Structures are given as structure tokens and as C-alpha cells.
Short mmCIF file of C-alpha atoms in Angstrom, two decimals:
data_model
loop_
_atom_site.label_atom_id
_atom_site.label_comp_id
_atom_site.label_asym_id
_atom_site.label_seq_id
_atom_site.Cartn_x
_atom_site.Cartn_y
_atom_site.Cartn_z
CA UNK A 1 9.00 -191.08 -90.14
CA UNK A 2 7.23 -193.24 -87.62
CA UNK A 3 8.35 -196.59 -88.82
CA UNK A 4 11.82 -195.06 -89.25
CA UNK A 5 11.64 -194.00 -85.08
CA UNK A 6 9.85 -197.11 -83.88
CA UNK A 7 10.92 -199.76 -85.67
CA UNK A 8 7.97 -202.48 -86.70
CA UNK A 9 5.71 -200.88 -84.93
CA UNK A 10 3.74 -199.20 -87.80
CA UNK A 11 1.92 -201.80 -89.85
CA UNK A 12 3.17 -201.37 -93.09
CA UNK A 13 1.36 -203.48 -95.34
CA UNK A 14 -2.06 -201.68 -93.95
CA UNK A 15 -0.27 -198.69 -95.57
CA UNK A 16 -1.71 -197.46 -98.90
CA UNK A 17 0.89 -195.18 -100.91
CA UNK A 18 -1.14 -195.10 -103.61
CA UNK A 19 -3.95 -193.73 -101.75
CA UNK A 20 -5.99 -190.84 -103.89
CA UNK A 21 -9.55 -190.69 -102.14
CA UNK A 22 -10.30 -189.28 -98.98
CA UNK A 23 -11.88 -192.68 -98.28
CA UNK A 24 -8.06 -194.30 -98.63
CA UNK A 25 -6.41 -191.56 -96.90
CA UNK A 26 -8.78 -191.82 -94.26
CA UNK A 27 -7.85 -195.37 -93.68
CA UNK A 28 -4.15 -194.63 -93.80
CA UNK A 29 -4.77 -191.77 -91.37
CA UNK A 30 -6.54 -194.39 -88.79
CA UNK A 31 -3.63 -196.93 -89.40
CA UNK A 32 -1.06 -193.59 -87.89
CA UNK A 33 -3.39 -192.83 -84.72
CA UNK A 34 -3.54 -196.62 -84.22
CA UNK A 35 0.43 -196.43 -83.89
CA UNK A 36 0.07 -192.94 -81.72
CA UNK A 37 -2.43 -195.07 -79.36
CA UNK A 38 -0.20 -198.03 -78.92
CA UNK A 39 2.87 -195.95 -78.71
CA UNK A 40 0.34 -193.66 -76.04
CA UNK A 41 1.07 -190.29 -78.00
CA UNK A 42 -1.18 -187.90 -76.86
CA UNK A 43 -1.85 -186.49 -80.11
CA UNK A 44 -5.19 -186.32 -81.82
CA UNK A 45 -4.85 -186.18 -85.80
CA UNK A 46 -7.17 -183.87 -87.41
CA UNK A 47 -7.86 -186.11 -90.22
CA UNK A 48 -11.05 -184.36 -91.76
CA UNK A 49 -8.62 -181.23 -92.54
CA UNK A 50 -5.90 -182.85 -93.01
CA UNK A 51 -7.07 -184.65 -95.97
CA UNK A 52 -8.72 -181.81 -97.62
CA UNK A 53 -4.83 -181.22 -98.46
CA UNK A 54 -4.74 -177.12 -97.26
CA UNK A 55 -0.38 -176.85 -97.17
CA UNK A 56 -0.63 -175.11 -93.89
CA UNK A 57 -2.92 -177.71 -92.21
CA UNK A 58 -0.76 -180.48 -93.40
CA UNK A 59 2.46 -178.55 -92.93
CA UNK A 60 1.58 -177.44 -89.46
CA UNK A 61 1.13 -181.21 -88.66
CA UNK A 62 4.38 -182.28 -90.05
CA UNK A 63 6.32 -179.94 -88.38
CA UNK A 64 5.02 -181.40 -85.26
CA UNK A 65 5.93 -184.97 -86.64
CA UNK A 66 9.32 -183.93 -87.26
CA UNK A 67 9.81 -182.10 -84.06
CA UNK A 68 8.03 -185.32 -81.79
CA UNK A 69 10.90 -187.92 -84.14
CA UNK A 70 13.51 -185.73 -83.51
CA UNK A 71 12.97 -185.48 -79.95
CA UNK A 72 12.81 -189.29 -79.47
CA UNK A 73 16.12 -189.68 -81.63
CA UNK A 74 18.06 -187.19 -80.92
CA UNK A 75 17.76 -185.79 -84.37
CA UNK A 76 19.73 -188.11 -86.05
CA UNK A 77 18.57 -189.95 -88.99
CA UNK A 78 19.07 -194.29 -89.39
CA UNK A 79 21.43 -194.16 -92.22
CA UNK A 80 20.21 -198.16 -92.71
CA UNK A 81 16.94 -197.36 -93.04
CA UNK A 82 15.50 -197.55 -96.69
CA UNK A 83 12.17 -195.85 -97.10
CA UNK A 84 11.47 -197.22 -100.97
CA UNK A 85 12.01 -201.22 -98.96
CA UNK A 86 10.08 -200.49 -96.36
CA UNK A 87 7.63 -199.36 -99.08
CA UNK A 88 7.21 -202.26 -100.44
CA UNK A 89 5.80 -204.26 -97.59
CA UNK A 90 2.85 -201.96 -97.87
CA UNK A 91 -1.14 -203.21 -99.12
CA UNK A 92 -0.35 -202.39 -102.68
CA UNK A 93 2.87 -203.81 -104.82
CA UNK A 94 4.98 -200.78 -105.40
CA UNK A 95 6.48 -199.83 -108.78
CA UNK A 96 9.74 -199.35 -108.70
CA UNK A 97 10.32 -196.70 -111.76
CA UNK A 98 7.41 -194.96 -109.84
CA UNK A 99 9.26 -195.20 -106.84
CA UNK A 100 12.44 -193.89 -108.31
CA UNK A 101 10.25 -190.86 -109.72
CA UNK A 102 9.10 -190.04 -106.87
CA UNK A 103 12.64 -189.88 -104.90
CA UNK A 104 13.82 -187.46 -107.91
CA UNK A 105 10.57 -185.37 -107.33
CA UNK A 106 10.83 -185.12 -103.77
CA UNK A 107 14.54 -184.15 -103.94
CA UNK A 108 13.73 -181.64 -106.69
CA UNK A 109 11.16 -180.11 -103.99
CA UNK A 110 13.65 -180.21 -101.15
CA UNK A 111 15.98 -178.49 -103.02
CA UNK A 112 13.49 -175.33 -102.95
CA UNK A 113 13.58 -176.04 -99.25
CA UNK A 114 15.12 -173.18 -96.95
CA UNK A 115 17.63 -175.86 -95.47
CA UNK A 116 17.97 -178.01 -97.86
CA UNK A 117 21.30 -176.60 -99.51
CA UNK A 118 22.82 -176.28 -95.96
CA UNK A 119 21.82 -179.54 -94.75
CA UNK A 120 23.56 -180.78 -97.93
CA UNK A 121 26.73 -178.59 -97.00
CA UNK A 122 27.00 -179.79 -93.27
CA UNK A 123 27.37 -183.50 -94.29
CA UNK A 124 29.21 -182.53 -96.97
CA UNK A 125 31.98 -180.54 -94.78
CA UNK A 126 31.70 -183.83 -92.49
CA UNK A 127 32.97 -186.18 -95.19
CA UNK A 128 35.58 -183.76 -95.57
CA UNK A 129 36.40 -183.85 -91.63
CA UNK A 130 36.33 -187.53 -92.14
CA UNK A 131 38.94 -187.59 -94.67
CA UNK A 132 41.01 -184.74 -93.22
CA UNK A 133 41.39 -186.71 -90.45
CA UNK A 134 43.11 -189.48 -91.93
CA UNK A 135 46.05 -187.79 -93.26
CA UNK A 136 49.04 -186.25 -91.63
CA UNK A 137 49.50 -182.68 -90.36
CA UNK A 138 45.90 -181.80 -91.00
CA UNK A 139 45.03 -180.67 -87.65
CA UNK A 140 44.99 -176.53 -89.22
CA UNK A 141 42.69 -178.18 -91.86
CA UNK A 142 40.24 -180.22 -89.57
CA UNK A 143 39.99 -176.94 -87.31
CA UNK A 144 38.94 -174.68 -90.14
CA UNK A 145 36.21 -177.79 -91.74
CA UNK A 146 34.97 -177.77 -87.73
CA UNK A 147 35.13 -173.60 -87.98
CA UNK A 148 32.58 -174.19 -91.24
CA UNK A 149 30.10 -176.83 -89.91
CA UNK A 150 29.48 -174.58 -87.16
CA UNK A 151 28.85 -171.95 -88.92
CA UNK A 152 26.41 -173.92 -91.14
CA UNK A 153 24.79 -175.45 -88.52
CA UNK A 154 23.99 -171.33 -87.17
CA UNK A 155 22.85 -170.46 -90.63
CA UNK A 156 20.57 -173.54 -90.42
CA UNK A 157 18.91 -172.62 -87.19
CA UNK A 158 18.38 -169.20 -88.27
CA UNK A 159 16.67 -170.32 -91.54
CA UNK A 160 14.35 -172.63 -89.32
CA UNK A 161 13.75 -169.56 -86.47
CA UNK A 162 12.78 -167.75 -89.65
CA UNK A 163 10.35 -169.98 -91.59
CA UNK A 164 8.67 -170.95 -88.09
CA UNK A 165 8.35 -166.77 -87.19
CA UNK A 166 6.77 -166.38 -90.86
CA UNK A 167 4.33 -169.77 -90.43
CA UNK A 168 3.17 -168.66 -87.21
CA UNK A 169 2.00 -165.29 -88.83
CA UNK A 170 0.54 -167.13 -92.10
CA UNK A 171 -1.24 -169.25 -89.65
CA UNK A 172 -2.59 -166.35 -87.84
CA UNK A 173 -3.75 -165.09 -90.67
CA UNK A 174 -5.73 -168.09 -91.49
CA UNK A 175 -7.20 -168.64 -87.98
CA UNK A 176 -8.44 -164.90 -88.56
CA UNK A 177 -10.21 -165.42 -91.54
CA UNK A 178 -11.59 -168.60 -90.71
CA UNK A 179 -13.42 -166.84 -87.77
CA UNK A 180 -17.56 -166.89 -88.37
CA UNK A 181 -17.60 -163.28 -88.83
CA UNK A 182 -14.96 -162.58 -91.21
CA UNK A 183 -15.01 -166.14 -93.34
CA UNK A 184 -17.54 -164.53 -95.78
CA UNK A 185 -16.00 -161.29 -96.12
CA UNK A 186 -14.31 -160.50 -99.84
CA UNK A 187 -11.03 -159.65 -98.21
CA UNK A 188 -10.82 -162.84 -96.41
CA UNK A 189 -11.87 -164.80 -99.05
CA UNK A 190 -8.98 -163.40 -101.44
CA UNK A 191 -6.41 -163.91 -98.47
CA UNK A 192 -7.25 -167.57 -98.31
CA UNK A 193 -6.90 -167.80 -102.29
CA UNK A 194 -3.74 -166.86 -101.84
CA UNK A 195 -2.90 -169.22 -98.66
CA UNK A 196 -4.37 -172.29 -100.15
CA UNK A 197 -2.85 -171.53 -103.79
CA UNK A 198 -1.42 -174.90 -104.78
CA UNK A 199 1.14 -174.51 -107.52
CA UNK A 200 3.86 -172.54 -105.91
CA UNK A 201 5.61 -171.56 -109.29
CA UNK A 202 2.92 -169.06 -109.90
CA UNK A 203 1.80 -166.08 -107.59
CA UNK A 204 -1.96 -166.46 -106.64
CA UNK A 205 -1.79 -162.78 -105.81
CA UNK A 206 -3.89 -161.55 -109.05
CA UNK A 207 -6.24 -164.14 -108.69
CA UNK A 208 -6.97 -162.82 -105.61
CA UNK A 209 -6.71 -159.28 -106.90
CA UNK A 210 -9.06 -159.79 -109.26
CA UNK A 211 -11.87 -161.79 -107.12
CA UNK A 212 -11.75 -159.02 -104.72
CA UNK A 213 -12.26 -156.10 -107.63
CA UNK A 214 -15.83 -158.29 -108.78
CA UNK A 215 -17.01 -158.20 -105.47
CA UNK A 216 -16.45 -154.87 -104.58
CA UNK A 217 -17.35 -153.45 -107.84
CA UNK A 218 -20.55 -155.88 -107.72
CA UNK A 219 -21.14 -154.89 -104.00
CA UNK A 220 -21.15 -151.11 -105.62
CA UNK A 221 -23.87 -152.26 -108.55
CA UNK A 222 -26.24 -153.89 -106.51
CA UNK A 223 -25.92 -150.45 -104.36
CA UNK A 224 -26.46 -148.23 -107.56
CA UNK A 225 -29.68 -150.22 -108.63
CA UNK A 226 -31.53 -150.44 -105.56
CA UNK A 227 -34.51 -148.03 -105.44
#
């Protein structure tokens, strides 16, 4: 996102995509704060959470990526730009099957996105503007394709409003339990079990259930057998 905005700024052949040690991420983390120095972005990276991999750590920082990009581009994305290119003038030689893998996988995961299927529809609806336009008498049909991107473009902003009101509370949540006093408790414990869950197909919910029916009933045991 940052070479995309500043254009040869970011050092991309310092840049290791195949990075899989906190020692490597690390150093690709210090190659981004280099960039927010020399670009003097106040913004302080919180690298040791960040590469402990918690989603709402690292989510909570992208957001704010994607907000400070937007904000210097107006939103709008460099249709010229090719991310899998630029790839490939980073420290390691990239593969590209690997690289073509990991497009399909990260438009597989987008898909699952809130916005995803509206984002797709407003530049959809656009081409059909765009085509619209070039005919004759269309001017009914251009008004009702204009009627429908604004209308997606609501639904959009409505989606985001909602996923940022239901963050905010998950990362209440996890500020709560995090505190010194409540960190050890069983009921935070399962909370955060089911906050840092990683496989989002499954529900960590009876995991959690069942962690926090051991320790209680435990808790009750060690009650029982005391003298």
C-alpha cells in the first residue's frame, strides 16, 4: 500500500515476502518505519504485537494504513500499478505460480469481506455507465446506472460504519481482558480464545465453553478437598 502511495520510496528489494520468523518480519517491519520516518509519519508501529499475528492487533493497524493511503490519494486506487511486479524487485526471487496462488487466495478471502461484493458491483455499474454513454438516447439509462452506484456506494458506507461499530466493541473487549487484574481470570481467558481463534470457518465458542467448565469445575474440587 505504501509503495503503491509513494512511489519508489519503499525499498523493495529489502522486502522479504517470504518472511516466516519473527526475526524476518521484524526486519520487514523496520524497513516500513524507515519509510514512515523519511516520509515523517508520526506513527509508531507496534512491531512486538504485531508480529505475534493476534487478527485484531494486525487488523486494527491496517485499518489505519488504509485510512492514512486513502487520505493521501483521495481513495482512488493506481489502476497501473502491479503489486505481483513490484514483488519481484524484492530480497528474495518470487515464484510466479506462488504468486498467482496467492492472488486466487486473497481474492477467495475478500470475497468473505463485508464490501467486497459491493465494491465489485460499483465498478461494475461504472463499466456499464461507460458504455451507456456511448450510445444514443441512453440518457433514461445512464440516470438509472448513476441512481444504482449511489445507492451502492450508501450500502458500502453502512457496511464499513458497521464493521468499525462492531471492532471498536471487540477491541474493547480485548483491552478489558488484557487489564492486570482480569488477564488471569477463566472468563477472560475463554473470551480471548475466542478473539484470537485463527481459522474463521470454525466457531471457537466450545473451545472456550469447555476451558471455562475445567476451571470452574476444578476451582470447585480444589474447594471440596481442602481441609
Amino acid at each position: 500500500m505504501m509503495d503503491m502511495t509513494y512511489p519508489g520510496v519503499v525499498p523493495m528489494h529489502k522486502v522479504n515476502f517470504d518472511a516466516k520468523t519473527e526475526y524476518d518480519m521484524i526486519q520487514n517491519y523496520k524497513v516500513l518505519q524507515d519509510v514512515f520516518n523519511k516520509l515523517k509519519i508520526e506513527k509508531h508501529i507496534e512491531v512486538n504485537r504485531l508480529v505475534k499475528g493476534r487478527p485484531l492487533d494486525n487488523l486494527e493497524f491496517l485499518q489505519w494504513l488504509k485510512r492514512y493511503c486513502d487520505s493521501v490519494n483521495g481513495g482512488i486506487m493506481n489502476e497501473n500499478y502491479n503489486p505481483v511486479e513490484r514483488r519481484s524487485k524484492g530480497g528474495k526471487e518470487r515464484n510466479p505460480k506462488g504468486s498467482q496462488k496467492n492472488s486466487k487466495s486473497l481474492q477467495s478471502n475478500n470475497m468473505h469481506n463485508p464490501g467486497y461484493g459491493d465494491t465489485v458491483g460499483l465498478k461494475t455499474t461504472a463499466r456499464k455507465i461507460s458504455a451507456a454513454a456511448g450510445g444514443a438516447d441512453s440518457s433514461g439509462e445512464v440516470q438509472a446506472l448513476s441512481k444504482e452506484i449511489t445507492d451502492l456506494k450508501l450500502s458500502v458506507d453502512l457496511l464499513e460504519k458497521e464493521r468499525d461499530f462492531y471492532f471498536a466493541k471487540l477491541r474493547d473487549i480485548e483491552i478489558l481482558c488484557q487489564g492486570p487484574e482480569l488477564e488471569n481470570l477463566p472468563m477472560a481467558i475463554a473470551v480471548k480464545k475466542i478473539l484470537y481463534a485463527a481459522d474463521a470457518k470454525e466457531s471457537a465458542l466450545a473451545e472456550a465453553q469447555d476451558y471455562l467448565f475445567e476451571a470452574m469445575n476444578g476451582g470447585e474440587n480444589e474447594t471440596e478437598n481442602e481441609p
